[in-house]
mmCIF file of C-alpha atoms in Angstrom:
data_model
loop_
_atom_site.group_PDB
_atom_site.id
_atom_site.type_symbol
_atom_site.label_atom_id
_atom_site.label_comp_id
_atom_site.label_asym_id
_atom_site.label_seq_id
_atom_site.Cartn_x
_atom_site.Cartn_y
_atom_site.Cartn_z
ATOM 1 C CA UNK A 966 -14.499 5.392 22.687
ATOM 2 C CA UNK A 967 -11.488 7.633 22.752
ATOM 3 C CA UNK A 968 -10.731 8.813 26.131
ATOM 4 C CA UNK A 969 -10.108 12.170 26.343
ATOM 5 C CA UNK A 970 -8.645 14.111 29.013
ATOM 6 C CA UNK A 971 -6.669 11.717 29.971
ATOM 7 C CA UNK A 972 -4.581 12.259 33.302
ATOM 8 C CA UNK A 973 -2.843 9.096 33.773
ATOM 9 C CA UNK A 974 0.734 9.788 34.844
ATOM 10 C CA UNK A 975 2.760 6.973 33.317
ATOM 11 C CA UNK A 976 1.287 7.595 30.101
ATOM 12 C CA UNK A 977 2.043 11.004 27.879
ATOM 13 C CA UNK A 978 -1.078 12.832 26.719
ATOM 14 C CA UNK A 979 -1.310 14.532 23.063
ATOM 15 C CA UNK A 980 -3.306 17.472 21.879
ATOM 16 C CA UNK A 981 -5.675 17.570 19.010
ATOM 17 C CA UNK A 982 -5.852 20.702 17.205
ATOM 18 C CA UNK A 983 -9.222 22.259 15.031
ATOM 19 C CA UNK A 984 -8.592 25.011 13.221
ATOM 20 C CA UNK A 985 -6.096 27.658 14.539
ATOM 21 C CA UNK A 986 -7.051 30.856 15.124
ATOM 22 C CA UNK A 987 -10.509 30.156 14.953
ATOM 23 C CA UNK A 988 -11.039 28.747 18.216
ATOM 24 C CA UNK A 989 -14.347 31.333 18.831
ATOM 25 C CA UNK A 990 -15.620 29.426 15.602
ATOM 26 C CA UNK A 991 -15.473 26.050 16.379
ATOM 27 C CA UNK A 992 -19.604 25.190 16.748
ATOM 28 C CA UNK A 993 -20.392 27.562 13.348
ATOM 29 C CA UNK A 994 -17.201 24.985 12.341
ATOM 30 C CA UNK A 995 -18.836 21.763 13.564
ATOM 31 C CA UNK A 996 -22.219 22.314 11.963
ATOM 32 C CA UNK A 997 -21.259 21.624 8.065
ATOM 33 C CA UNK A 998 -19.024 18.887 9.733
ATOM 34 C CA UNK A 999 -22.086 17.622 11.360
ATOM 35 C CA UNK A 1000 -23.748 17.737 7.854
ATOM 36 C CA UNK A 1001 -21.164 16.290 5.956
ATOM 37 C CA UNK A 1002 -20.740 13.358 9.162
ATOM 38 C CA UNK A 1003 -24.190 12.817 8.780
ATOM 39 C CA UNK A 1004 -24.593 12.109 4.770
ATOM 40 C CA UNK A 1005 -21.206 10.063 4.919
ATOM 41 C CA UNK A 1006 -22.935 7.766 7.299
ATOM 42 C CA UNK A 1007 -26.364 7.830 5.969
ATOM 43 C CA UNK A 1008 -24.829 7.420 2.320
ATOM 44 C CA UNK A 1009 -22.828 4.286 3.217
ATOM 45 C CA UNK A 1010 -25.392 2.667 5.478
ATOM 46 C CA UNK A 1011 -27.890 3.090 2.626
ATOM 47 C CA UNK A 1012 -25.506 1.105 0.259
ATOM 48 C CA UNK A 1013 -25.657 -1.478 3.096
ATOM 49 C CA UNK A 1014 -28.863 -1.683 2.867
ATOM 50 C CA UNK A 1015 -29.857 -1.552 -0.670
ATOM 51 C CA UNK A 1016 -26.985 -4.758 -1.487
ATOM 52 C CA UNK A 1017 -29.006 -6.669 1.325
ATOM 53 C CA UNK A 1018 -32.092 -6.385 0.673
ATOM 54 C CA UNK A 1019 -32.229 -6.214 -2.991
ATOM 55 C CA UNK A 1020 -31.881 -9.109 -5.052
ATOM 56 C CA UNK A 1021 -30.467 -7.538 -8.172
ATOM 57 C CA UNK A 1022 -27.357 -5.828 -6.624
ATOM 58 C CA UNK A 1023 -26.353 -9.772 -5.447
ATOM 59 C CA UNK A 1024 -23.525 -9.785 -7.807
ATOM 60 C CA UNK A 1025 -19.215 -9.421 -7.065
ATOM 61 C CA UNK A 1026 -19.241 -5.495 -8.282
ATOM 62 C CA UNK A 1027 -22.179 -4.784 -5.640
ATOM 63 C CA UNK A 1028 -20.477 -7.165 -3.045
ATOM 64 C CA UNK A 1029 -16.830 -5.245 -3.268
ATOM 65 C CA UNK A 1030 -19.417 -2.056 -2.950
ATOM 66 C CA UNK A 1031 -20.845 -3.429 0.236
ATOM 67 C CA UNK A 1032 -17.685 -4.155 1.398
ATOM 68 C CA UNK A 1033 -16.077 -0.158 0.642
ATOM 69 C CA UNK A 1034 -19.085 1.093 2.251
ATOM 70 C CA UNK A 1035 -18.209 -0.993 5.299
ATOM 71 C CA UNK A 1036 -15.023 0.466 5.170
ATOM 72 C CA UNK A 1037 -16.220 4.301 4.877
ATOM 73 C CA UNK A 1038 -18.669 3.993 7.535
ATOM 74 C CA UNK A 1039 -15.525 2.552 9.754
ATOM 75 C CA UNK A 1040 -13.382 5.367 8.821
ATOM 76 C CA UNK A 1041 -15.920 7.913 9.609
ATOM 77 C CA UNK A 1042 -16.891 6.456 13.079
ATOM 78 C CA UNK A 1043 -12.733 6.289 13.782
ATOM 79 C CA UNK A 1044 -12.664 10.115 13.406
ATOM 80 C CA UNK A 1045 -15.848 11.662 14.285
ATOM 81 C CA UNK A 1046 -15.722 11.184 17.738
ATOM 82 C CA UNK A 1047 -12.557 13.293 17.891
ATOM 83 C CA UNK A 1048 -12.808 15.552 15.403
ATOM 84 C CA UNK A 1049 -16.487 16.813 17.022
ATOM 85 C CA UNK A 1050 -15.351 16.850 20.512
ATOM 86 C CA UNK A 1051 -12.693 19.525 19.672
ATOM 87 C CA UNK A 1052 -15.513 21.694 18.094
ATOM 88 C CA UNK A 1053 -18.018 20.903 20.783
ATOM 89 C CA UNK A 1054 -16.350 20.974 23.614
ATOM 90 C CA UNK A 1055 -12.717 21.815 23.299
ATOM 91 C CA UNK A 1056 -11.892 18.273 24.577
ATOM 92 C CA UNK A 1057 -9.014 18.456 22.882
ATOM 93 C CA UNK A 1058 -6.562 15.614 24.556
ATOM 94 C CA UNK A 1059 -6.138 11.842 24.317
ATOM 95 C CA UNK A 1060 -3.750 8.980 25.857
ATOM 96 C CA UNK A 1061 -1.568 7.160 24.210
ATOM 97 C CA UNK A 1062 -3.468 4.305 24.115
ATOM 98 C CA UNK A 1063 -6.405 5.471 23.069
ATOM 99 C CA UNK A 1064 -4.455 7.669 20.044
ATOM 100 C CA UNK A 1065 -2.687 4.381 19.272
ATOM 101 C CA UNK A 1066 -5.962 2.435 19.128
ATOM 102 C CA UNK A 1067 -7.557 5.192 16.676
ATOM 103 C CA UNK A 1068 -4.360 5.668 14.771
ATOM 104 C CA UNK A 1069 -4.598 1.486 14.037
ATOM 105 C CA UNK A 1070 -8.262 1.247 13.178
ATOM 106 C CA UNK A 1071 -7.820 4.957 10.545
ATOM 107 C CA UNK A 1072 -5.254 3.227 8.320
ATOM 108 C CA UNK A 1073 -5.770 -0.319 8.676
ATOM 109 C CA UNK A 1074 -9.213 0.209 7.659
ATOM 110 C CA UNK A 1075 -7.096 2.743 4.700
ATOM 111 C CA UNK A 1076 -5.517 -0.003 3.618
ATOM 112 C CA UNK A 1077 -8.812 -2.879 3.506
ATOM 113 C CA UNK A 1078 -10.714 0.352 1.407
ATOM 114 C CA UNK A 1079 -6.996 0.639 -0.916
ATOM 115 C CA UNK A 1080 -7.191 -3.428 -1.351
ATOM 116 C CA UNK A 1081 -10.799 -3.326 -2.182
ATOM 117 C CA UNK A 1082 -10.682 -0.603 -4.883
ATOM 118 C CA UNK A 1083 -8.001 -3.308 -6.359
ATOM 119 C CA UNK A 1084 -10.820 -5.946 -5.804
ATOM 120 C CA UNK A 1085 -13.155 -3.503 -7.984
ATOM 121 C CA UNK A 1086 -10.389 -3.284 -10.399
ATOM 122 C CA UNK A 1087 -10.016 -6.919 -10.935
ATOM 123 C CA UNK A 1088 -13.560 -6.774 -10.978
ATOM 124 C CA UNK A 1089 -13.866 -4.600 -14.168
ATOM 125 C CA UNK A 1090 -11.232 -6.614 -15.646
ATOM 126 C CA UNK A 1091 -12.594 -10.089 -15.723
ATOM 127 C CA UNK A 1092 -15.998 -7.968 -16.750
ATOM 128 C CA UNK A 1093 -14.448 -6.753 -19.842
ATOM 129 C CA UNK A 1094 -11.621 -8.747 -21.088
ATOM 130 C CA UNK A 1095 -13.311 -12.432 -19.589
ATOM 131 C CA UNK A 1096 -16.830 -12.302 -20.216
ATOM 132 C CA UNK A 1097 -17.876 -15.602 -20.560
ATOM 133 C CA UNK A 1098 -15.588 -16.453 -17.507
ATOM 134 C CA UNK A 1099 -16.739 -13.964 -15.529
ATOM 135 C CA UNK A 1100 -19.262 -16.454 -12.658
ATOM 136 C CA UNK A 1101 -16.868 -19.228 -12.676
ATOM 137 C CA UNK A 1102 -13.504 -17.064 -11.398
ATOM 138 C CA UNK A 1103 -15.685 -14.161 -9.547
ATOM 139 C CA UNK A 1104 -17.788 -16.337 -7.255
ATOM 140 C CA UNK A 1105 -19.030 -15.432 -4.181
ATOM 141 C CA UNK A 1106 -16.518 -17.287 -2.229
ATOM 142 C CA UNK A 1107 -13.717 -15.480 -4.099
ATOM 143 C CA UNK A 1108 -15.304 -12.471 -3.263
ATOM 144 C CA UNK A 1109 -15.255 -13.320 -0.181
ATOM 145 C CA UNK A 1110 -11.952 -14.435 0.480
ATOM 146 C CA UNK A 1111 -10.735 -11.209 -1.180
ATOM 147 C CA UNK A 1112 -12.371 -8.865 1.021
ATOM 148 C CA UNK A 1113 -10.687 -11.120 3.755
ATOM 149 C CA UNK A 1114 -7.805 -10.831 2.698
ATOM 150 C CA UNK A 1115 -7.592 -7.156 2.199
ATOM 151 C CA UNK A 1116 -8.714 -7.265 6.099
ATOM 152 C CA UNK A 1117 -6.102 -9.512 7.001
ATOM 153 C CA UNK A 1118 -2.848 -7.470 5.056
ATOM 154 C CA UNK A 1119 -4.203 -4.224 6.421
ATOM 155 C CA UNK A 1120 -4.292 -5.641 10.392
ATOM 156 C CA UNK A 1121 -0.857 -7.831 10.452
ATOM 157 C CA UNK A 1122 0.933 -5.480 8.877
ATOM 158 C CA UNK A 1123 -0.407 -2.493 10.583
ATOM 159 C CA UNK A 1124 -0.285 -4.370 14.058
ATOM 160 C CA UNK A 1125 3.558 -3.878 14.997
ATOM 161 C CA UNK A 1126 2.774 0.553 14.554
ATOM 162 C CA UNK A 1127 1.452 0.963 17.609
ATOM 163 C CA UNK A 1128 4.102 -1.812 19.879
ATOM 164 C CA UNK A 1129 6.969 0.224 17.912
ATOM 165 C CA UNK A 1130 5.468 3.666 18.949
ATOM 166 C CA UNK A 1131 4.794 2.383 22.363
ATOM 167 C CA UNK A 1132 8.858 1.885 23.181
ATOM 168 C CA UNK A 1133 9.606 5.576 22.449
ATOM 169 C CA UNK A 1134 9.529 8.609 24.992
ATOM 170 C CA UNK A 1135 7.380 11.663 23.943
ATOM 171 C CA UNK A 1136 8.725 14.858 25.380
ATOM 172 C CA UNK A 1137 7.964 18.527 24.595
ATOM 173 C CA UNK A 1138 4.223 19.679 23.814
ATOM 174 C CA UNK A 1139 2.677 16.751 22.066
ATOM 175 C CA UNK A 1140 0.401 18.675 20.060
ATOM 176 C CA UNK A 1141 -0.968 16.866 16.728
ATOM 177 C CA UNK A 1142 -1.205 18.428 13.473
ATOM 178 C CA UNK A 1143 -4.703 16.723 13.417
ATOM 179 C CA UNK A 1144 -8.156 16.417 14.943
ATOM 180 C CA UNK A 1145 -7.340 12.805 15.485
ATOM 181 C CA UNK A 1146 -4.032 10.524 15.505
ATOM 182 C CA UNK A 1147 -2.536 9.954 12.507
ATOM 183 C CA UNK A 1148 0.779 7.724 12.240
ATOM 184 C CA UNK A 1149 3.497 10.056 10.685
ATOM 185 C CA UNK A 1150 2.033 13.001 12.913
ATOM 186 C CA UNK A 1151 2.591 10.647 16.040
ATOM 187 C CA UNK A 1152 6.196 9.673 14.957
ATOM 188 C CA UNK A 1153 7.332 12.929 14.726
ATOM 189 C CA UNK A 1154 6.504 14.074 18.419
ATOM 190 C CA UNK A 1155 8.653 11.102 19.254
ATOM 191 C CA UNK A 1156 12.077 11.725 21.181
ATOM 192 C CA UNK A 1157 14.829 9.036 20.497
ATOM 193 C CA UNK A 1158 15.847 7.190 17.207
ATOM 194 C CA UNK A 1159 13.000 7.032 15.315
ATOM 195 C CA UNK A 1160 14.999 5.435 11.942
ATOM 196 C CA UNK A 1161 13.464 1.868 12.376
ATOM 197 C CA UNK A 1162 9.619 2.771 13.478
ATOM 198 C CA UNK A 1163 9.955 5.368 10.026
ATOM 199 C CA UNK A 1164 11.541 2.715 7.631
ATOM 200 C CA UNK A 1165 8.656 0.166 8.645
ATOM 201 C CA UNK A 1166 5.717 2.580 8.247
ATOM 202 C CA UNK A 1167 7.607 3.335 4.717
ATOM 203 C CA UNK A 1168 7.445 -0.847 4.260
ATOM 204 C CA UNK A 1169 3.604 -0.683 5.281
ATOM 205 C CA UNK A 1170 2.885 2.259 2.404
ATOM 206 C CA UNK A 1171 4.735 0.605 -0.016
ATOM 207 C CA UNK A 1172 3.071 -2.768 0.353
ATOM 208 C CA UNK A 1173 0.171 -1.653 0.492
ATOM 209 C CA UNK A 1174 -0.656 1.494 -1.102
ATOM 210 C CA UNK A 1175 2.064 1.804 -3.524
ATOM 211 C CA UNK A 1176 1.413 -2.069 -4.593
ATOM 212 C CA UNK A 1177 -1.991 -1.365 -4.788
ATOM 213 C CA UNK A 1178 -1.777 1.171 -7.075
ATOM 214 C CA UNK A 1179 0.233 -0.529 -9.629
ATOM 215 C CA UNK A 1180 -1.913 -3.382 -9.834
ATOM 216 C CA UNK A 1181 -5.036 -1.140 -10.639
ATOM 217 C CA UNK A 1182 -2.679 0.956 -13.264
ATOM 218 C CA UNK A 1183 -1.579 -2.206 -14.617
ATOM 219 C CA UNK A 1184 -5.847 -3.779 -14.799
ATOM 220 C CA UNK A 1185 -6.775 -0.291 -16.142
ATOM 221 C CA UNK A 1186 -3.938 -0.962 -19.259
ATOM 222 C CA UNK A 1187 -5.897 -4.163 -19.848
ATOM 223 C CA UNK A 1188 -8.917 -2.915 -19.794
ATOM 224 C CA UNK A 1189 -8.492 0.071 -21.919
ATOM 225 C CA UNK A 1190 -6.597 -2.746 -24.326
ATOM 226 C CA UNK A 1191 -9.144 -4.532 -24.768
ATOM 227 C CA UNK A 1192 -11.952 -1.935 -25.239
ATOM 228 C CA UNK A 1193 -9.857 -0.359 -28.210
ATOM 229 C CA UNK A 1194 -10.537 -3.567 -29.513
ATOM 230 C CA UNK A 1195 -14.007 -3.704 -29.162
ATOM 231 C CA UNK A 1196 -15.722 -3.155 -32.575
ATOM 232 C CA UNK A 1197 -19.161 -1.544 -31.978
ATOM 233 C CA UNK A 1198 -18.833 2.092 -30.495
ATOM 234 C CA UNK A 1199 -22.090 1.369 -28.479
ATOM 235 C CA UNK A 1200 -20.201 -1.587 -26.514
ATOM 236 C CA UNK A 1201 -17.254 0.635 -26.299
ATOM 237 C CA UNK A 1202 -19.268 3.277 -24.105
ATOM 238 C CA UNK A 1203 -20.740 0.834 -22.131
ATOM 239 C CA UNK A 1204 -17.471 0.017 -21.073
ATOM 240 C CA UNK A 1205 -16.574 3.062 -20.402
ATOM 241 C CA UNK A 1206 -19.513 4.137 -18.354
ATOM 242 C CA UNK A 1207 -18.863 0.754 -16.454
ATOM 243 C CA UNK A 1208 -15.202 2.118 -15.357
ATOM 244 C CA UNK A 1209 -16.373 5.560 -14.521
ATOM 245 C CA UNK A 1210 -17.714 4.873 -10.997
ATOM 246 C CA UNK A 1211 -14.284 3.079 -10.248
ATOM 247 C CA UNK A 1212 -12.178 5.484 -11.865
ATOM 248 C CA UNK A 1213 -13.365 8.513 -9.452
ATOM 249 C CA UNK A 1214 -13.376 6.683 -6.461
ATOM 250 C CA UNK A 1215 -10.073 5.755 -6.969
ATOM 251 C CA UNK A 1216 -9.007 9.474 -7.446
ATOM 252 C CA UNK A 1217 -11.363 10.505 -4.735
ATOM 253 C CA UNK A 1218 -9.690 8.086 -2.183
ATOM 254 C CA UNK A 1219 -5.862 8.452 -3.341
ATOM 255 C CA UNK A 1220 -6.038 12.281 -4.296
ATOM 256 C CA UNK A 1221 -6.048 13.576 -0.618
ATOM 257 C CA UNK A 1222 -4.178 10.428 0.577
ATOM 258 C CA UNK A 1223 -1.186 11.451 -1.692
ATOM 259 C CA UNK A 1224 -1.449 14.902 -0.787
ATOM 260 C CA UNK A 1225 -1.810 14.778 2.627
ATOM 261 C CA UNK A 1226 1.578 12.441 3.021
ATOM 262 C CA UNK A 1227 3.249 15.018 0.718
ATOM 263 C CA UNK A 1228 2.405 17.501 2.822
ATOM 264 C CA UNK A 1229 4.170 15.758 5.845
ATOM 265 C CA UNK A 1230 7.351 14.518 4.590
ATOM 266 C CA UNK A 1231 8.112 17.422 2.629
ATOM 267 C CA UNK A 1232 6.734 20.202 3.960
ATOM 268 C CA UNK A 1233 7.827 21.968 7.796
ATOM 269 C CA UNK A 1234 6.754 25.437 7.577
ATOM 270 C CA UNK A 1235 2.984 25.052 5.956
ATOM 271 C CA UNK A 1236 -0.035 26.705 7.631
ATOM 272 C CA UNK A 1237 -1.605 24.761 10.757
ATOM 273 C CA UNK A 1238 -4.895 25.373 8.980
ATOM 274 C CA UNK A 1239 -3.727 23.504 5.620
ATOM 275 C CA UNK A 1240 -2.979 20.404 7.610
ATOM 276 C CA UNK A 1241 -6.455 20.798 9.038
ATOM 277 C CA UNK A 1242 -8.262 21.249 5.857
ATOM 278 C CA UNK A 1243 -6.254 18.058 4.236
ATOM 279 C CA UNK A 1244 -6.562 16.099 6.860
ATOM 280 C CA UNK A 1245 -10.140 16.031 6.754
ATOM 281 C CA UNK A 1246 -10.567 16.051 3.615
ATOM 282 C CA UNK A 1247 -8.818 12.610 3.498
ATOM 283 C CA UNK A 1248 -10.928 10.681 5.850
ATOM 284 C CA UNK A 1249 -14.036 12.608 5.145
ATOM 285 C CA UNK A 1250 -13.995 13.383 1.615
ATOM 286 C CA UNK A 1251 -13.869 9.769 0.415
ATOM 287 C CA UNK A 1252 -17.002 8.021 2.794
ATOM 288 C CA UNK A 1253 -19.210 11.296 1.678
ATOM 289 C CA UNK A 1254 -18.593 10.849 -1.898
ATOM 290 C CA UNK A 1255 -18.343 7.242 -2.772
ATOM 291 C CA UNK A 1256 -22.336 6.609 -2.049
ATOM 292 C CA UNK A 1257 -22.980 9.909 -3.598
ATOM 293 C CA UNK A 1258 -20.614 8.597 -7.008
ATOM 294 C CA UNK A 1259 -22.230 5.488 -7.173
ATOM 295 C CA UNK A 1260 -25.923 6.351 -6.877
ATOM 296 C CA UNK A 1261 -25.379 8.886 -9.423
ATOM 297 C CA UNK A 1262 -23.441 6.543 -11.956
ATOM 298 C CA UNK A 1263 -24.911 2.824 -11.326
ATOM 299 C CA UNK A 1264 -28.412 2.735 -12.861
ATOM 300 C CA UNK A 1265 -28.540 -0.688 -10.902
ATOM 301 C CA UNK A 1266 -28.476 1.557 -8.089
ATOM 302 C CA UNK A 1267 -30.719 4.557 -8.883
ATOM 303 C CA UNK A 1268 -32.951 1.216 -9.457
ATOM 304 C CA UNK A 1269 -33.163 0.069 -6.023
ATOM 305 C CA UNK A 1270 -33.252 3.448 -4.700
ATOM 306 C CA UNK A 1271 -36.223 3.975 -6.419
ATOM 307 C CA UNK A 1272 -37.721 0.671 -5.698
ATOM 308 C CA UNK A 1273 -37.141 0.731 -2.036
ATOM 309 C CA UNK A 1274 -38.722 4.699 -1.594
ATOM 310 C CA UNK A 1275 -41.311 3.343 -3.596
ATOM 311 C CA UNK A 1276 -42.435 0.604 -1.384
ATOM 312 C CA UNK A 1277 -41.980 2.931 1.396
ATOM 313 C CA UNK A 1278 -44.267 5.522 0.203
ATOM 314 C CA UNK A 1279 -47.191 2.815 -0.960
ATOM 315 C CA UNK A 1280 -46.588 1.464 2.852
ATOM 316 C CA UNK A 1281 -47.119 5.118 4.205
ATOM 317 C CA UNK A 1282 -49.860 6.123 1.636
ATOM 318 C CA UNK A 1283 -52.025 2.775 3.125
#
């Protein structure tokens, strides 16, 4: 829990910021937020569900699923508790520690949802181009030790952020760009030489993110390689369809992510209330639409959904 109004002494406080100049707005604000919250987590705890309990979705592509809704409903618990208390009740500051805390959990748990979307890719790939391989390399213990790993990169190389941040002063107003605490929006409230903390978080992005996205370009070549290939048009949809879920969460996830870092390194005199919009957009946009993408695409899916109201309704009919 983030602790807000914090008045420890030896520590500096920040400010979150909602949406400037609509202050007298804030609870008509919070109630789509509240919405949008609420199908994010319902979505993604649903997926949960549904891979658990039914014995069709018991396959890699439905495990990496699991795993990204895991992720999502992280992400939206590391935010929502700030983002609503500014709209509710104008609790609008936080510690160090506690920004530091929520600052590690937002984009390590960025980087395990980057790492599995690369899973997914490498997913598709043995799908389409290794068929007849596809249960001997993708076995449950590979998933497994995929998803771990992602967890692993994300947390060790996240981990030195917050020590790094800790050793410089903050002076002046302190006032975030964000309704939570987000690393290069910390970093530039800092006072001192701030060369070495900003070449690391670079390091982080591009071993992550940046290597994360050329692996899935470089699957995605593959795959679309070998379903040129492919002789029957039929199989050739198929394959298509089968890419279509990944495709737009990939977009949906790196879309906002891109934009948003754009926005801070290369932009100083943009609206308060366009760093508010992107901002949540990035950490909301992707855990509201993934379960909403992949209910509407995955007929394996729409299957269990079906199946599990079913049973529900027979048990409430009786």
């Amino acid at each position: 829990m983030l602790a807000f109004n914090s008045t420890a002494s030896n520590s500096p406080t920040f400010s979150f910021i909602g949406f400037p100049g609509l202050e007298a707005a804030h609870i008509w604000i919070s109630i789509p937020f509240c919405v949008l919250y609420l199908i994010a987590l319902v979505g993604n705890a649903l997926l949960l569900i549904l891979v658990t309990a039914e014995q069709n979705l018991h396959e890699p592509q439905f495990y990496f699923l699991a795993v990204l809704a895991f992720t999502d409903l992280g992400l939206s618990l590391s935010t929502m508790p700030s983002v609503l208390a500014v709209f509710w009740f104008d609790a609008c500051h936080v510690g160090l520690d506690a920004c530091l805390t929520q600052m590690f959990f937002i984009h390590t748990l960025s980087s395990v949802e980057s790492g599995v979307l690369v899973a997914m890719a490498f997913d598709l790939l043995v799908a389409i181009c290794a068929p007849l391989n596809y249960t001997r390399i993708l076995t449950p213990s590979t998933v497994a030790c995929l998803s771990g790993a992602t967890l692993v990169r994300g947390a060790t190389l996240l981990a030195p952020l917050p020590f790094l941040l800790r050793t410089f002063p903050f002076c002046g107003a302190n006032i975030l760009s964000h309704p939570y605490c987000y690393y290069p929006d910390v970093l530039n409230l800092a006072c001192g030489d701030v060369s070495s903390s900003s070449a690391y978080g670079l390091a982080f992005a591009l071993c992550t993110f940046v290597v994360d996205v050329v692996f899935t370009l470089a699957s995605y070549v593959r795959i679309l390689g070998t379903i040129m290939k492919l002789e029957t048009p039929d199989r050739n949809w198929r394959s298509l369809h089968t890419c279509a879920c990944h495709l737009c969460t990939v977009l949906v996830f790196y879309l906002p992510l891109i934009s948003l870092a754009v926005l801070h390194r290369y932009t100083w005199d943009a609206s308060p209330i366009l760093y508010t919009t992107m901002s949540n957009a990035y950490l909301l946009m992707t855990p509201l639409l993934n379960p909403l993408v992949y209910s509407l695409k995955s007929r394996q899916i729409q299957t269990a959904l079906r199946k599990q109201f079913g049973v529900q309704c027979v048990i409430a009919g009786e």
